[in-house]
Amino acid sequence: MIIPHPLLGPRDAQEFTYLGDASLMARPDPYSESAEAEFCNYVYLRDNPAGIHRELWFHEQGDRSWLIITRDTLTHEILGAELVSADKLKAGL
Amino acid sequence: MEFSGFRVIKEALTSHKGWKALWRDPAPQPDYDFVIVGGGGHGLATAYNLAKTYQKSRIAVLEKGWLGSGNIGRNTTIIRSNYLLPGNQPFYELSMKLWERQEQDLNFNSMVSQRGIINLFHTDAQRDAYRRRGNAMHLTGAGGTLLNQSDLRKLVPFLNFDNARFPIKGGLLQQRAGTARHDGVAWGYARAADKLGVDIIQNCEVTGFCIKKGKLLGVETTRGYIGAKKVGVSVAGSSSRIMAKAGIRLPIETHVLQAFVSEGLKPTIPNVITFGAGHFYVSQSDKGGLVFGGDIDGYNSYAQRGNLPVVEEVIESGMALMPMIGRAKLLRSWGGQVDMSMDGSPIIDKTHIDGLYFNGGWCYGGFKAVPAAGITFAHLLATDTPHDTAAAYRFDRFNRGALIDENGAGAQPNLH
Ligand SMILES: Cc1cc2nc3c(=O)[nH]c(=O)nc-3n(C[C@H](O)[C@H](O)[C@H](O)COP(=O)(O)OP(=O)(O)OC[C@H]3O[C@@H](n4cnc5c(N)ncnc54)[C@H](O)[C@@H]3O)c2cc1C
């Protein structure tokens, strides 16, 4: 797979480390009443879709940026790559 | 139709005209007592045990494609019971014992070959870890022998013992481990289940569940609605897709694992060998091909094929371990969808929906588990209580923090 890095252009997926579903960026609220159950779901449960998946990849052997890749898990086709910017983090996207 | 040596000779003398199809091709009935979703090794073994061990009837196995089209027909066929942790090792040892008598049970040649598995170690720390694992194995009667380098030089002289970076210091041998014919396992269970009246329905994809007031009534399929008192889902890499139709999210990611086979060679590799300094395992099939594999690719995938970096890594590991394989040509490589769980161990449990049961999360290691998963999942379906040896494989272990994490890798499926 070739990842279209927004700053560096096409890069071999081998340079990256894979973390998983991009929704992991939105952590549960640790102060909520149901925090324990929510964290349990957050840590262990996944949608694991067959088809379009937004996921986190870390450019470990490159510029060490985190990317959100949109990829089809049925075909491995990469449909988009964006930088995880600070405001996205804040918005929990 | 019974198989025997006598039968083989008789057929040979009569132009093989007497062989018949090994199982029927029935149309689905309107309803069943037990519906098993997924005609892989696990689904077929479950149906067989429901009929045989638990004396149940009105059982169907629904398979989306044809029998053996999933991981049961794609794996590297290694069977072993050399695990470490209490929740796991007794289960795999039960499976190993069932493998040892499987051909008699099923009257089918699944080519179980107890050629032994050797897990190599390269450092003192690894030797200690394998000594500990060997002791854990002895506690369940699984056997296990620690070999030093000179034992190994006699047994497998072709290894790269003096590799400057990863010298081979020894290995843990489980002599009872080995390989089995993967397709033969599916066929053997299918035939035995069919003989006991199980309907095996191929090309029948489950597309949804009919659930009313928390109770399961049946399944929607591409061949119409089928009513069921109890449904056992056993679909390996498709687990999350199917369970989502019942509104259940699983502690599972689906990943791709690749495998490889070389051209046929004369007998060279007498047992199953695993590299301790990279991820590589190899055995030689009866046709002579070297069957080998390594790590999963490491990203979510339903594509049933992988990418080149893992091909390169597996083959580099193979070359580091046994440089002689550099002369062999690679014949084929392929991939399968593996249901990677969050702690690397499986789940065999009821769900909160009355009548819906789940067996999955087998990661890249569920082939060896087929006989024991069959009996324990059938036990759960038949009696509504977990089988003693599968009592740790519950959904709630994640909430309770009672993980069974052999690798100590945490909730990151691509590290298991
Ligand atoms: C390359 C590779 C190598 C492996 N090597 C080993 C090994 O050496 N040792 C080991 O122990 N394990 C190994 N494994 C793992 C092992 O193969 C699996 O864990 C095991 O086969 C999974 O159980 P199964 O046989 O029931 O799965 P499968 O054969 O995949 O059965 C699941 C079935 O469910 C069907 N299905 C899916 N969706 C539906 C639906 N909606 N309706 C109806 N049916 C459906 C599928 O078509 C499939 O036939 C390996 C796996 C792979 C991919």
XYZ file of C-alpha atoms and ligand atoms in Angstrom:
562
model
C 0.000 0.000 0.000
C 1.186 3.513 -0.812
C 0.026 6.208 1.575
C -0.492 9.681 0.061
C 1.099 11.743 2.841
C -0.326 15.306 2.750
C 3.152 16.850 3.209
C 5.576 14.262 1.866
C 3.699 12.769 -1.071
C 3.360 9.040 -1.740
C 5.078 6.945 0.969
C 5.369 3.185 1.414
C 2.989 1.950 4.141
C 5.957 0.103 5.642
C 7.231 3.416 7.026
C 4.121 3.675 9.202
C 2.853 2.057 12.375
C -0.838 1.243 12.545
C -2.927 2.064 15.580
C -6.541 1.435 14.551
C -9.950 3.071 14.298
C -9.700 6.890 14.202
C -12.624 7.174 16.591
C -10.076 6.243 19.283
C -9.127 9.931 19.257
C -12.371 10.720 21.063
C -11.722 9.526 24.608
C -14.637 9.144 27.007
C -15.076 11.740 29.715
C -13.214 10.415 32.765
C -15.498 12.361 35.109
C -18.807 11.050 33.818
C -20.925 8.744 35.993
C -20.501 5.862 33.589
C -16.793 6.473 32.916
C -15.726 2.953 33.873
C -18.086 1.256 31.445
C -17.343 3.786 28.725
C -13.592 3.313 29.069
C -14.043 -0.429 28.932
C -15.904 -0.117 25.637
C -13.370 2.424 24.402
C -10.418 0.152 25.097
C -11.896 -3.142 23.901
C -14.805 -2.771 21.481
C -14.428 -1.917 17.794
C -16.803 -1.421 14.862
C -14.404 -3.358 12.619
C -16.269 -2.519 9.397
C -15.895 -4.350 6.101
C -15.615 -1.375 3.763
C -14.705 2.228 4.499
C -12.587 2.638 7.628
C -11.045 5.825 9.061
C -7.894 4.844 10.874
C -4.797 6.204 12.585
C -1.353 5.645 11.110
C 1.872 7.038 12.618
C 4.700 7.975 10.264
C 7.306 6.460 12.544
C 10.074 6.061 9.950
C 9.317 9.466 8.477
C 8.220 12.822 9.810
C 6.592 11.276 12.886
C 3.231 12.788 12.162
C -0.082 11.077 12.838
C -2.365 10.653 9.844
C -6.001 9.736 9.473
C -6.248 7.423 6.492
C -9.574 6.577 4.894
C -9.248 3.096 3.455
C -11.500 0.381 2.101
C -10.809 -2.732 4.177
C -12.301 -4.932 1.442
C -9.891 -3.777 -1.274
C -7.074 -1.903 0.568
C -7.810 1.110 -1.654
C -6.762 4.338 0.067
C -9.333 7.069 -0.397
C -7.738 9.876 1.572
C -5.049 10.929 4.047
C -5.101 13.942 6.357
C -2.909 15.181 9.168
C -4.299 14.837 12.652
C -4.172 18.488 13.537
C -4.625 19.944 16.968
C -8.101 21.308 16.240
C -9.258 17.904 15.001
C -8.032 16.452 18.264
C -10.008 19.052 20.161
C -13.144 18.343 18.166
C -12.608 14.683 18.893
C -12.756 13.660 15.241
C -20.266 -45.479 3.494
C -17.434 -46.571 5.773
C -13.800 -46.058 4.833
C -11.387 -48.948 5.371
C -8.308 -50.500 3.809
C -10.502 -53.250 2.437
C -12.781 -50.688 0.792
C -9.853 -48.946 -0.901
C -8.661 -52.236 -2.430
C -12.175 -53.175 -3.533
C -12.710 -49.816 -5.227
C -9.312 -50.026 -6.894
C -10.353 -53.340 -8.466
C -13.745 -52.051 -9.598
C -12.693 -48.787 -11.290
C -13.641 -46.630 -8.269
C -17.308 -46.697 -9.234
C -18.586 -47.217 -5.704
C -17.499 -43.890 -4.109
C -20.393 -41.593 -3.350
C -20.719 -37.930 -2.369
C -19.588 -37.516 1.226
C -22.599 -35.488 2.335
C -26.071 -34.628 1.089
C -27.030 -31.290 -0.437
C -30.339 -30.645 1.344
C -32.668 -27.683 0.865
C -33.160 -25.681 4.072
C -36.089 -26.699 6.304
C -38.404 -23.919 7.559
C -36.973 -24.223 11.064
C -34.416 -26.037 13.207
C -33.603 -26.465 16.874
C -29.996 -25.439 16.261
C -28.617 -23.305 13.463
C -24.849 -22.937 13.189
C -23.724 -19.980 11.080
C -20.451 -20.684 9.270
C -19.329 -23.955 7.722
C -15.667 -23.736 8.663
C -13.886 -26.179 10.934
C -15.470 -24.747 14.067
C -19.058 -24.676 12.757
C -18.879 -28.215 11.389
C -17.237 -29.622 14.522
C -19.891 -27.905 16.651
C -22.740 -29.409 14.624
C -21.088 -32.834 14.770
C -20.732 -32.675 18.553
C -24.284 -31.407 19.050
C -25.526 -34.479 17.214
C -22.992 -37.004 18.506
C -21.972 -36.001 22.025
C -25.140 -34.179 23.067
C -27.602 -36.336 21.081
C -29.428 -33.336 19.620
C -31.262 -33.349 16.311
C -32.795 -30.820 13.886
C -29.436 -29.114 13.318
C -28.322 -27.075 10.310
C -25.006 -25.524 9.312
C -25.422 -22.488 7.046
C -22.394 -21.620 4.945
C -22.129 -18.520 2.767
C -19.854 -20.110 0.164
C -18.695 -23.680 -0.104
C -17.256 -25.792 2.701
C -13.630 -25.013 3.288
C -13.674 -21.627 1.557
C -12.713 -19.779 4.736
C -9.702 -20.102 6.997
C -10.104 -23.833 7.447
C -8.865 -24.193 3.853
C -6.163 -21.516 4.126
C -4.182 -22.195 7.260
C -0.703 -23.611 7.791
C -2.230 -26.630 9.615
C -0.132 -26.536 12.783
C -1.683 -28.278 15.780
C -0.092 -28.027 19.223
C -0.823 -27.575 22.916
C 2.190 -25.561 24.047
C 0.463 -22.547 25.549
C 1.331 -20.967 28.887
C -1.686 -19.511 30.673
C -4.208 -21.407 32.820
C -7.291 -20.290 30.824
C -5.725 -21.508 27.581
C -3.432 -24.491 28.062
C -5.998 -27.029 29.372
C -8.270 -26.140 26.447
C -5.567 -26.708 23.824
C -4.498 -29.907 25.550
C -8.095 -31.180 25.334
C -7.961 -30.346 21.633
C -4.648 -32.179 21.206
C -6.126 -35.285 22.847
C -9.118 -35.087 20.512
C -6.788 -34.788 17.496
C -5.069 -37.972 18.628
C -8.275 -39.965 18.194
C -10.006 -37.862 15.569
C -9.560 -40.214 12.643
C -11.130 -43.084 14.596
C -13.963 -40.818 15.799
C -14.784 -39.557 12.327
C -13.730 -42.586 10.257
C -11.913 -40.159 8.007
C -8.245 -39.685 7.216
C -7.439 -36.160 8.353
C -3.743 -37.008 8.130
C -2.945 -36.045 11.696
C 0.835 -36.187 11.850
C 2.467 -35.900 15.268
C 5.826 -34.912 13.876
C 6.624 -32.585 16.770
C 7.039 -28.827 16.985
C 10.309 -27.155 17.962
C 10.213 -23.561 19.214
C 13.768 -22.314 18.916
C 15.425 -19.983 21.385
C 18.381 -17.720 20.828
C 19.113 -16.114 24.195
C 19.319 -17.135 27.837
C 16.175 -15.167 28.618
C 14.261 -17.039 25.936
C 15.530 -20.333 27.304
C 14.134 -19.409 30.729
C 10.791 -18.430 29.178
C 10.551 -21.721 27.306
C 11.556 -23.705 30.387
C 8.689 -22.010 32.214
C 6.321 -22.738 29.352
C 7.459 -26.357 29.240
C 6.660 -26.653 32.938
C 3.208 -25.167 32.367
C 2.677 -27.741 29.638
C 3.696 -30.583 31.959
C 1.077 -29.439 34.462
C -1.597 -30.331 31.892
C 0.117 -33.518 30.753
C 0.995 -32.052 27.370
C 4.625 -33.124 27.547
C 7.531 -31.005 26.384
C 11.302 -31.420 26.247
C 13.971 -28.757 26.374
C 16.584 -29.477 23.723
C 20.083 -28.056 23.722
C 22.075 -27.149 20.674
C 23.721 -30.537 20.207
C 20.335 -32.331 20.348
C 19.113 -29.950 17.684
C 22.152 -30.399 15.470
C 21.291 -34.096 15.232
C 17.580 -33.524 14.619
C 17.613 -30.535 12.269
C 21.200 -30.077 11.052
C 20.250 -27.602 8.325
C 19.520 -24.703 10.687
C 21.788 -21.680 10.794
C 23.118 -22.445 14.276
C 26.017 -20.008 14.230
C 24.137 -16.992 12.948
C 26.183 -14.113 14.356
C 23.184 -12.141 15.533
C 20.718 -14.878 16.483
C 22.707 -18.028 17.310
C 20.420 -20.996 17.994
C 20.899 -22.128 21.582
C 18.201 -24.770 21.751
C 14.488 -25.329 21.516
C 11.354 -26.505 23.261
C 10.022 -29.657 21.638
C 6.434 -30.832 21.961
C 6.583 -34.216 20.313
C 2.805 -34.726 20.250
C 2.249 -31.581 18.197
C 2.355 -31.553 14.420
C 0.084 -30.955 11.460
C -3.215 -32.204 10.004
C -4.765 -31.986 6.565
C -6.869 -28.794 6.784
C -9.433 -29.615 4.062
C -9.626 -33.183 5.331
C -10.669 -31.858 8.727
C -13.583 -29.917 7.205
C -14.613 -32.840 5.025
C -14.321 -35.356 7.852
C -16.531 -33.357 10.197
C -18.987 -32.521 7.400
C -19.368 -36.160 6.466
C -19.687 -37.332 10.061
C -22.229 -34.611 10.901
C -24.250 -35.320 7.767
C -24.390 -39.004 8.655
C -25.943 -38.045 11.983
C -28.633 -36.066 10.150
C -27.169 -32.546 10.252
C -28.255 -30.472 7.225
C -25.215 -28.788 5.699
C -26.487 -25.967 3.539
C -23.920 -24.310 1.316
C -24.288 -21.060 -0.627
C -26.609 -19.821 2.084
C -25.480 -16.501 3.562
C -26.991 -15.267 6.802
C -28.019 -11.656 6.187
C -29.809 -10.820 9.435
C -31.398 -12.032 12.648
C -35.029 -11.967 13.673
C -35.060 -10.853 17.306
C -38.251 -10.061 19.252
C -38.222 -8.771 22.829
C -34.651 -9.882 23.390
C -35.289 -13.367 22.057
C -33.912 -14.769 18.842
C -36.487 -16.390 16.568
C -34.511 -17.175 13.441
C -32.174 -15.962 10.732
C -32.680 -14.231 7.403
C -30.635 -15.860 4.654
C -30.113 -15.595 0.923
C -32.220 -18.766 0.754
C -35.095 -17.369 2.794
C -36.032 -17.124 6.457
C -35.038 -20.034 8.703
C -36.513 -20.315 12.174
C -34.247 -21.481 15.005
C -34.469 -22.067 18.741
C -30.750 -21.464 19.159
C -28.203 -19.940 16.803
C -24.453 -20.400 17.185
C -22.331 -17.948 15.207
C -18.926 -19.309 14.207
C -17.740 -17.243 11.264
C -14.088 -16.424 12.132
C -13.006 -13.252 10.252
C -16.622 -12.226 9.615
C -17.532 -12.215 13.319
C -17.962 -8.443 13.681
C -19.985 -8.168 10.461
C -22.515 -10.797 11.524
C -22.791 -9.850 15.178
C -23.349 -6.203 14.152
C -26.604 -7.408 12.612
C -27.699 -8.322 16.140
C -26.467 -4.942 17.402
C -23.437 -6.412 19.163
C -19.967 -4.826 19.021
C -17.109 -7.231 19.631
C -13.617 -6.936 21.124
C -12.295 -7.998 17.707
C -10.520 -6.525 14.685
C -10.288 -8.453 11.422
C -6.764 -8.623 10.022
C -5.063 -10.449 7.175
C -2.623 -13.321 7.708
C -0.641 -14.584 4.741
C 0.786 -18.044 4.134
C 3.208 -19.439 1.583
C 4.095 -22.710 -0.057
C 7.191 -23.642 -2.031
C 7.532 -26.065 -4.913
C 7.547 -29.735 -3.919
C 10.865 -30.942 -2.519
C 12.178 -34.241 -1.231
C 11.617 -34.745 2.503
C 13.895 -32.277 4.285
C 12.089 -30.758 7.256
C 11.037 -33.501 9.658
C 8.883 -31.438 12.021
C 7.361 -28.014 12.589
C 9.996 -25.396 13.368
C 9.452 -21.881 14.678
C 12.071 -19.119 14.692
C 12.530 -17.334 18.007
C 14.140 -14.158 16.682
C 11.624 -13.262 14.002
C 8.163 -14.479 13.200
C 8.538 -17.533 10.956
C 7.183 -21.081 11.170
C 7.589 -23.896 8.683
C 6.658 -27.499 8.046
C 6.765 -29.697 4.976
C 3.551 -31.036 3.518
C 3.188 -34.635 2.398
C 3.307 -33.376 -1.191
C 6.739 -31.933 -0.429
C 5.930 -28.221 -0.386
C 7.383 -26.136 2.410
C 4.395 -24.518 4.093
C 5.326 -21.393 6.026
C 4.089 -18.139 7.433
C 4.810 -15.284 9.787
C 3.083 -12.247 11.243
C -0.233 -10.696 10.318
C 0.067 -7.638 8.087
C -1.095 -5.454 10.968
C -4.010 -3.345 9.672
C -7.756 -4.044 9.476
C -8.516 -6.062 6.357
C -11.239 -8.183 4.826
C -9.437 -8.437 1.477
C -8.172 -12.035 1.923
C -4.848 -10.967 0.481
C -1.901 -9.144 1.976
C 0.871 -6.811 0.936
C 4.518 -7.240 -0.041
C 6.326 -5.941 3.090
C 5.180 -9.001 5.050
C 6.148 -11.297 2.179
C 9.643 -9.846 2.319
C 9.852 -10.040 6.092
C 8.682 -13.650 6.300
C 11.101 -14.761 3.621
C 13.979 -12.853 5.204
C 13.244 -14.581 8.498
C 13.186 -17.933 6.736
C 16.524 -17.204 5.105
C 18.039 -16.191 8.440
C 16.891 -19.443 10.022
C 17.535 -21.957 7.252
C 19.494 -20.444 4.354
C 18.984 -23.632 2.312
C 15.432 -22.572 1.440
C 16.852 -19.811 -0.739
C 17.190 -22.458 -3.451
C 13.496 -23.327 -3.442
C 10.968 -21.564 -5.631
C 7.931 -20.007 -4.040
C 4.834 -21.516 -5.577
C 1.934 -19.618 -4.039
C 0.979 -17.172 -1.335
C -2.473 -16.262 -0.098
C -4.256 -14.570 2.777
C -7.145 -15.176 5.127
C -9.265 -12.974 7.399
C -8.341 -13.582 11.009
C -10.555 -12.483 13.893
C -7.954 -10.848 16.161
C -9.301 -10.402 19.659
C -8.150 -7.739 22.093
C -6.154 -10.137 24.264
C -5.244 -12.717 21.632
C -7.566 -15.350 23.131
C -10.957 -16.578 21.933
C -14.550 -16.149 23.107
C -17.079 -18.983 23.471
C -20.110 -17.523 25.183
C -23.815 -16.673 25.229
C -24.810 -13.165 24.252
C -27.372 -11.006 26.037
C -29.871 -12.029 23.328
C -31.733 -15.153 24.371
C -30.871 -17.915 21.898
C -27.810 -16.245 20.319
C -24.377 -17.759 21.016
C -20.936 -16.762 19.797
C -17.655 -18.545 19.087
C -14.817 -16.440 17.673
C -11.746 -14.334 18.252
C -9.499 -17.255 17.320
C -6.880 -14.944 15.836
C -4.364 -16.852 13.704
C -4.542 -19.981 15.857
C -7.982 -21.543 15.643
C -7.172 -24.539 13.463
C -5.622 -26.521 16.299
C -8.687 -25.602 18.357
C -11.245 -27.111 15.984
C -11.947 -30.366 17.911
C -12.130 -28.698 21.337
C -14.072 -25.663 20.101
C -16.527 -28.095 18.533
C -17.144 -29.911 21.782
C -17.149 -26.871 24.075
C -19.366 -24.705 21.854
C -21.756 -27.629 21.410
C -21.776 -28.049 25.199
C -22.725 -24.405 25.658
C -25.454 -24.598 23.006
C -26.850 -27.852 24.370
C -26.702 -27.142 28.109
C -26.544 -23.342 28.426
C -23.528 -23.680 30.700
C -19.908 -23.223 29.671
C -17.803 -26.346 29.309
C -15.222 -26.655 32.115
C -12.243 -26.225 29.809
C -13.712 -23.157 28.069
C -14.932 -21.428 31.218
C -12.411 -18.599 30.848
C -13.512 -17.675 27.325
C -16.315 -15.331 28.367
C -17.177 -11.879 27.032
C -17.066 -10.389 30.521
C -13.377 -11.098 31.020
C -12.673 -7.748 29.361
C -14.854 -5.871 31.864
C -13.434 -7.828 34.767
C -9.852 -7.269 33.674
C -9.389 -11.047 33.548
C -7.618 -11.022 30.181
C -5.861 -14.077 28.793
C -2.978 -12.312 27.121
C -0.274 -14.857 26.212
C 1.953 -12.164 24.725
C 1.355 -9.528 27.355
C 0.719 -7.079 24.515
C -2.424 -5.313 25.731
C -5.513 -4.301 23.814
C -3.735 -3.875 20.488
C -4.732 -6.726 18.142
C -1.858 -6.269 15.709
C 0.634 -7.012 18.495
C -0.799 -10.403 19.448
C -2.941 -18.028 6.548
C -3.464 -18.619 7.809
C -2.693 -19.539 8.519
C -3.160 -20.097 9.700
N -2.398 -21.043 10.324
C -2.871 -21.674 11.434
C -2.114 -22.719 12.046
O -1.040 -23.107 11.576
N -2.612 -23.295 13.170
C -3.799 -22.909 13.708
O -4.187 -23.447 14.735
N -4.556 -21.934 13.131
C -4.118 -21.309 12.000
N -4.868 -20.324 11.403
C -6.149 -19.929 12.004
C -7.291 -20.852 11.656
O -7.270 -21.156 10.282
C -8.618 -20.189 12.032
O -8.573 -19.681 13.351
C -9.789 -21.162 11.959
O -9.793 -21.881 10.748
C -11.087 -20.376 12.110
O -12.215 -21.201 12.305
P -13.054 -21.834 11.093
O -12.322 -22.979 10.519
O -14.401 -22.137 11.613
O -13.088 -20.593 10.085
P -13.543 -20.492 8.568
O -13.105 -21.661 7.776
O -13.125 -19.140 8.101
O -15.123 -20.584 8.710
C -16.003 -19.497 8.832
C -17.042 -19.662 7.753
O -18.102 -18.733 7.968
C -18.616 -18.411 6.693
N -19.420 -17.199 6.781
C -19.001 -15.924 6.923
N -20.040 -15.085 6.918
C -21.164 -15.850 6.788
C -22.564 -15.548 6.710
N -23.021 -14.291 6.769
N -23.437 -16.586 6.563
C -22.987 -17.875 6.490
N -21.677 -18.199 6.556
C -20.770 -17.194 6.700
C -17.368 -18.249 5.848
O -17.680 -18.369 4.464
C -16.486 -19.381 6.355
O -16.584 -20.547 5.576
C -4.425 -19.720 10.215
C -5.206 -18.786 9.516
C -4.743 -18.247 8.318
C -5.603 -17.264 7.569
